[in-house]
Tab-separated table of C-alpha atoms and ligand atoms in Angstrom:
chain	number	residue	atom	x	y	z
A	1	UNK	CA	-0.172	-0.137	0.069
A	2	UNK	CA	2.665	2.420	0.891
A	3	UNK	CA	4.618	1.400	-2.416
A	4	UNK	CA	1.253	2.240	-4.270
A	5	UNK	CA	1.241	5.636	-2.884
A	6	UNK	CA	4.646	6.272	-3.519
A	7	UNK	CA	4.409	5.436	-7.079
A	8	UNK	CA	0.882	7.752	-7.675
A	9	UNK	CA	2.920	10.421	-6.110
A	10	UNK	CA	5.543	9.855	-8.614
A	11	UNK	CA	3.061	9.570	-11.211
A	12	UNK	CA	1.892	13.198	-10.393
A	13	UNK	CA	5.475	14.371	-9.938
A	14	UNK	CA	5.996	13.533	-13.691
A	15	UNK	CA	2.847	14.755	-14.836
A	16	UNK	CA	3.782	18.336	-13.561
A	17	UNK	CA	6.894	17.694	-15.290
A	18	UNK	CA	5.805	16.937	-18.466
A	19	UNK	CA	3.251	19.509	-18.459
A	20	UNK	CA	5.847	22.205	-17.536
A	21	UNK	CA	8.158	21.351	-20.227
A	22	UNK	CA	5.368	21.731	-22.752
A	23	UNK	CA	5.192	18.037	-23.665
A	24	UNK	CA	1.527	18.059	-23.379
A	25	UNK	CA	-1.346	20.600	-23.631
A	26	UNK	CA	-5.035	20.658	-21.892
A	27	UNK	CA	-5.598	16.947	-21.349
A	28	UNK	CA	-3.248	15.325	-23.238
A	29	UNK	CA	-0.703	12.231	-22.462
A	30	UNK	CA	-0.677	9.571	-20.070
A	31	UNK	CA	1.622	7.838	-17.829
A	32	UNK	CA	1.328	4.237	-16.157
A	33	UNK	CA	3.812	2.009	-13.991
A	34	UNK	CA	3.817	-1.627	-13.170
A	35	UNK	CA	3.233	-2.293	-9.556
A	36	UNK	CA	2.832	-6.049	-9.856
A	37	UNK	CA	2.947	-8.770	-12.520
A	38	UNK	CA	-0.691	-7.979	-13.207
A	39	UNK	CA	-1.355	-4.831	-11.711
A	40	UNK	CA	-0.941	-1.041	-12.650
A	41	UNK	CA	-1.326	2.246	-12.178
A	42	UNK	CA	-2.375	4.449	-14.733
A	43	UNK	CA	-3.500	8.118	-15.170
A	44	UNK	CA	-7.123	9.175	-16.147
A	45	UNK	CA	-8.779	10.812	-19.143
A	46	UNK	CA	-9.970	14.046	-19.339
A	47	UNK	CA	-7.544	15.419	-16.891
A	48	UNK	CA	-4.924	17.690	-16.905
A	49	UNK	CA	-1.632	15.944	-16.192
A	50	UNK	CA	-0.111	18.997	-14.937
A	51	UNK	CA	-2.672	18.961	-11.810
A	52	UNK	CA	-2.817	15.165	-10.876
A	53	UNK	CA	-3.475	14.104	-7.214
A	54	UNK	CA	-2.948	10.567	-6.026
A	55	UNK	CA	-6.500	9.780	-5.528
A	56	UNK	CA	-7.267	10.325	-9.270
A	57	UNK	CA	-4.647	7.475	-10.255
A	58	UNK	CA	-6.326	4.249	-11.436
A	59	UNK	CA	-5.293	0.563	-10.421
A	60	UNK	CA	-5.852	-1.687	-13.525
A	61	UNK	CA	-5.154	-5.310	-14.374
A	62	UNK	CA	-3.469	-6.413	-17.198
A	63	UNK	CA	-6.644	-6.860	-19.460
A	64	UNK	CA	-7.339	-2.828	-18.559
A	65	UNK	CA	-10.145	-4.195	-16.037
A	66	UNK	CA	-10.231	-1.578	-13.147
A	67	UNK	CA	-9.302	-2.827	-9.654
A	68	UNK	CA	-9.705	0.510	-7.754
A	69	UNK	CA	-9.780	3.832	-8.510
A	70	UNK	CA	-13.166	6.436	-9.389
A	71	UNK	CA	-11.945	8.046	-12.685
A	72	UNK	CA	-11.923	6.172	-15.885
A	73	UNK	CA	-8.665	5.001	-17.508
A	74	UNK	CA	-6.684	6.698	-20.360
A	75	UNK	CA	-8.316	6.008	-23.871
A	76	UNK	CA	-4.673	4.894	-24.870
A	77	UNK	CA	-4.702	2.032	-22.047
A	78	UNK	CA	-4.188	-0.872	-24.587
A	79	UNK	CA	-0.815	0.953	-25.736
A	80	UNK	CA	0.903	0.941	-22.507
A	81	UNK	CA	-0.446	-2.799	-21.685
A	82	UNK	CA	0.881	-3.875	-24.849
A	83	UNK	CA	4.424	-2.742	-23.758
A	84	UNK	CA	4.139	-4.315	-20.734
A	85	UNK	CA	3.088	-7.419	-22.170
A	86	UNK	CA	5.673	-7.672	-24.833
A	87	UNK	CA	8.419	-6.541	-22.271
A	88	UNK	CA	8.392	-7.930	-18.980
A	89	UNK	CA	11.319	-5.919	-17.933
A	90	UNK	CA	9.352	-2.845	-18.643
A	91	UNK	CA	8.229	-0.841	-15.412
A	92	UNK	CA	6.954	2.627	-16.888
A	93	UNK	CA	5.667	3.897	-20.228
A	94	UNK	CA	5.151	7.600	-20.992
A	95	UNK	CA	3.084	8.970	-23.951
A	96	UNK	CA	2.924	12.806	-24.517
A	97	UNK	CA	3.288	15.317	-27.585
A	98	UNK	CA	6.532	17.092	-27.239
A	99	UNK	CA	6.375	19.656	-30.149
A	100	UNK	CA	9.898	18.764	-32.091
A	101	UNK	CA	9.519	15.060	-31.732
A	102	UNK	CA	5.605	15.324	-32.487
A	103	UNK	CA	6.758	17.562	-35.645
A	104	UNK	CA	9.006	14.441	-36.636
A	105	UNK	CA	6.127	12.544	-36.451
A	106	UNK	CA	3.966	14.602	-38.581
A	107	UNK	CA	6.709	14.707	-41.093
A	108	UNK	CA	6.853	10.965	-41.330
A	109	UNK	CA	10.869	11.193	-40.219
A	110	UNK	CA	12.231	9.042	-37.828
A	111	UNK	CA	14.961	9.958	-35.399
A	112	UNK	CA	17.600	7.659	-36.977
A	113	UNK	CA	20.627	10.109	-37.771
A	114	UNK	CA	23.674	9.391	-35.393
A	115	UNK	CA	24.094	13.339	-35.041
A	116	UNK	CA	25.145	13.532	-31.305
A	117	UNK	CA	27.201	11.217	-29.111
A	118	UNK	CA	25.012	11.126	-26.151
A	119	UNK	CA	22.003	10.497	-28.137
A	120	UNK	CA	23.889	7.385	-29.855
A	121	UNK	CA	25.024	6.022	-26.549
A	122	UNK	CA	21.967	6.718	-24.193
A	123	UNK	CA	18.951	7.213	-26.292
A	124	UNK	CA	19.395	5.083	-29.525
A	125	UNK	CA	17.471	5.343	-32.683
A	126	UNK	CA	13.766	6.533	-32.560
A	127	UNK	CA	12.029	4.759	-35.221
A	128	UNK	CA	8.293	5.801	-36.603
A	129	UNK	CA	5.510	3.571	-35.689
A	130	UNK	CA	2.996	3.805	-38.664
A	131	UNK	CA	-0.352	5.616	-38.065
A	132	UNK	CA	-2.949	4.383	-35.842
A	133	UNK	CA	-6.260	5.771	-34.641
A	134	UNK	CA	-5.902	6.638	-30.751
A	135	UNK	CA	-7.459	4.191	-28.448
A	136	UNK	CA	-8.105	1.463	-31.152
A	137	UNK	CA	-6.199	-1.518	-31.645
A	138	UNK	CA	-4.136	0.050	-34.406
A	139	UNK	CA	-1.809	1.715	-31.935
A	140	UNK	CA	-0.367	-0.916	-30.086
A	141	UNK	CA	-0.345	-3.050	-33.338
A	142	UNK	CA	1.968	-0.769	-34.632
A	143	UNK	CA	4.125	-0.203	-31.269
A	144	UNK	CA	4.692	-3.970	-31.246
A	145	UNK	CA	6.524	-3.764	-34.551
A	146	UNK	CA	9.141	-2.010	-32.551
A	147	UNK	CA	8.868	-2.509	-28.962
A	148	UNK	CA	11.804	-5.462	-28.462
A	149	UNK	CA	14.414	-3.350	-30.455
A	150	UNK	CA	14.087	0.350	-28.975
A	151	UNK	CA	13.733	2.293	-26.094
A	152	UNK	CA	10.985	4.576	-27.323
A	153	UNK	CA	8.949	5.262	-30.560
A	154	UNK	CA	7.755	8.046	-32.516
A	155	UNK	CA	3.727	7.765	-32.894
A	156	UNK	CA	3.024	8.956	-36.821
A	157	UNK	CA	0.967	11.826	-36.803
A	158	UNK	CA	0.312	11.662	-33.323
A	159	UNK	CA	3.305	12.152	-30.610
A	160	UNK	CA	6.050	9.801	-28.788
A	161	UNK	CA	6.048	6.926	-26.345
A	162	UNK	CA	9.197	5.843	-24.281
A	163	UNK	CA	9.295	2.894	-21.818
A	164	UNK	CA	11.752	2.334	-19.166
A	165	UNK	CA	12.898	0.082	-16.093
A	166	UNK	CA	11.183	2.808	-13.924
A	167	UNK	CA	9.553	6.160	-14.298
A	168	UNK	CA	12.144	8.504	-14.125
A	169	UNK	CA	13.938	6.475	-16.940
A	170	UNK	CA	11.072	6.318	-19.240
A	171	UNK	CA	10.915	10.509	-18.058
A	172	UNK	CA	14.422	10.860	-19.088
A	173	UNK	CA	14.104	9.008	-22.316
A	174	UNK	CA	11.587	11.469	-23.342
A	175	UNK	CA	13.282	14.413	-22.440
A	176	UNK	CA	16.423	13.386	-24.593
A	177	UNK	CA	14.128	12.173	-27.654
A	178	UNK	CA	12.574	15.815	-27.494
A	179	UNK	CA	16.022	17.306	-26.974
A	180	UNK	CA	17.536	15.697	-30.053
A	181	UNK	CA	14.448	16.297	-32.082
A	182	UNK	CA	14.913	19.840	-31.333
A	183	UNK	CA	18.461	19.799	-32.162
A	184	UNK	CA	18.142	17.884	-35.141
A	185	UNK	CA	15.615	20.307	-36.224
A	186	UNK	CA	17.786	23.330	-35.401
A	187	UNK	CA	20.662	21.579	-37.641
A	188	UNK	CA	18.441	21.108	-40.475
A	189	UNK	CA	17.761	24.646	-40.611
A	190	UNK	CA	21.374	25.157	-40.793
A	191	UNK	CA	21.417	22.852	-43.586
A	192	UNK	CA	24.100	21.012	-41.180
A	193	UNK	CA	22.441	17.867	-39.944
A	194	UNK	CA	25.834	16.281	-40.666
A	195	UNK	CA	25.586	12.823	-39.234
A	196	UNK	CA	28.593	11.075	-37.045
A	197	UNK	CA	30.746	8.740	-39.703
A	198	UNK	CA	30.046	4.880	-39.329
A	199	UNK	CA	33.276	4.541	-38.109
A	200	UNK	CA	32.675	6.899	-34.963
A	201	UNK	CA	29.002	5.158	-34.427
A	202	UNK	CA	30.843	1.766	-34.276
A	203	UNK	CA	33.535	3.222	-31.729
A	204	UNK	CA	30.631	4.545	-29.629
A	205	UNK	CA	28.651	1.173	-29.552
A	206	UNK	CA	32.007	-0.405	-28.537
A	207	UNK	CA	32.658	1.758	-25.826
A	208	UNK	CA	28.961	1.332	-24.927
A	209	UNK	CA	29.009	-2.441	-24.852
A	210	UNK	CA	32.607	-2.230	-22.817
A	211	UNK	CA	31.536	0.248	-20.390
A	212	UNK	CA	28.266	-1.739	-19.846
A	213	UNK	CA	25.849	1.064	-20.182
A	214	UNK	CA	22.678	-1.225	-20.370
A	215	UNK	CA	23.421	-1.922	-16.675
A	216	UNK	CA	25.839	-4.474	-16.897
A	217	UNK	CA	29.370	-4.612	-15.414
A	218	UNK	CA	31.537	-1.473	-16.176
A	219	UNK	CA	34.569	-3.606	-16.035
A	220	UNK	CA	37.563	-2.901	-17.985
A	221	UNK	CA	36.729	0.891	-18.031
A	222	UNK	CA	39.621	3.525	-17.723
A	223	UNK	CA	37.982	5.645	-15.528
A	224	UNK	CA	40.215	8.767	-14.547
A	225	UNK	CA	41.056	9.460	-10.495
A	226	UNK	CA	37.782	11.411	-9.099
A	227	UNK	CA	35.148	11.589	-6.487
A	228	UNK	CA	32.906	9.070	-7.945
A	229	UNK	CA	35.225	7.510	-10.511
A	230	UNK	CA	36.811	4.941	-8.248
A	231	UNK	CA	33.310	3.994	-6.653
A	232	UNK	CA	32.254	2.974	-10.425
A	233	UNK	CA	35.687	0.718	-11.212
A	234	UNK	CA	35.254	-1.047	-7.913
A	235	UNK	CA	31.548	-1.823	-8.090
A	236	UNK	CA	32.420	-4.432	-10.966
A	237	UNK	CA	30.052	-7.028	-11.082
A	238	UNK	CA	27.588	-5.094	-8.712
A	239	UNK	CA	24.184	-3.486	-10.009
A	240	UNK	CA	25.022	-0.266	-11.194
A	241	UNK	CA	22.570	2.837	-9.823
A	242	UNK	CA	21.149	5.068	-12.589
A	243	UNK	CA	23.496	7.631	-11.260
A	244	UNK	CA	26.533	5.791	-11.856
A	245	UNK	CA	25.221	4.582	-15.650
A	246	UNK	CA	24.847	8.196	-16.181
A	247	UNK	CA	28.221	9.169	-15.030
A	248	UNK	CA	29.584	6.243	-17.350
A	249	UNK	CA	27.665	7.685	-20.422
A	250	UNK	CA	29.100	11.272	-19.709
A	251	UNK	CA	32.662	9.571	-19.585
A	252	UNK	CA	31.915	7.756	-22.802
A	253	UNK	CA	30.849	10.939	-24.345
A	254	UNK	CA	33.780	13.227	-23.166
A	255	UNK	CA	36.172	10.428	-24.267
A	256	UNK	CA	34.698	9.997	-28.112
A	257	UNK	CA	34.126	13.959	-28.465
A	258	UNK	CA	38.080	14.292	-27.162
A	259	UNK	CA	38.802	11.604	-29.963
A	260	UNK	CA	36.892	13.353	-32.353
A	261	UNK	CA	38.468	16.494	-32.000
A	262	UNK	CA	41.759	15.335	-32.686
B	301	ZN	ZN1	-1.680	11.145	-27.544
């Protein structure tokens, strides 16, 4: 019960964050968290996600039946449940309409250009899921095509969807996705959306694998002397915290940028 309240509060906090960031307007967007194998917390329909309170969050089962709550769940519930069904490792799903990413989704352009080391390492490619009428089975069907191979998708003529091992990760991926779309858009205006070479992308992916950015051991990483660096090298086979992983991503990015500037 305490854990449920914690997640309900977190959903409200992330709702406020996506609203404040301008990722949604009016009553748009939806957020969910897996709290048990067959139990999920999800946001209600027709309510601003910027002003949610914990009592508005609904508990549903994997078939979408309401178990607890007075509100009606989001009409996009099938899209969330599809992700959980296909990916047992996923514990949070976030859907919003961030303007730059949504503009790419409307133009039918996936975010598949390797333009920035950070995006290559932490976000990866974001494909375009074919258009489906919201709330119908068309949307989960389109998402299913990509859900096993990526960390999120652009929903054609609609918005963006990310998923993660927790809600903070799903949110960070969305923020990163929108930031990448914005930079991509600006560089296109400058007619300079130059991609990293295949060789440099391969180097990034090698470093990513070696440093265990996906949560594996950072074994073999040459981390410099520093406040947190020693801790990272010494944890070896232990589970890395999200902060450690972020530090490793930063370290990879810096190394690659230095190499590129030589
Ligand atoms: Zn939407």
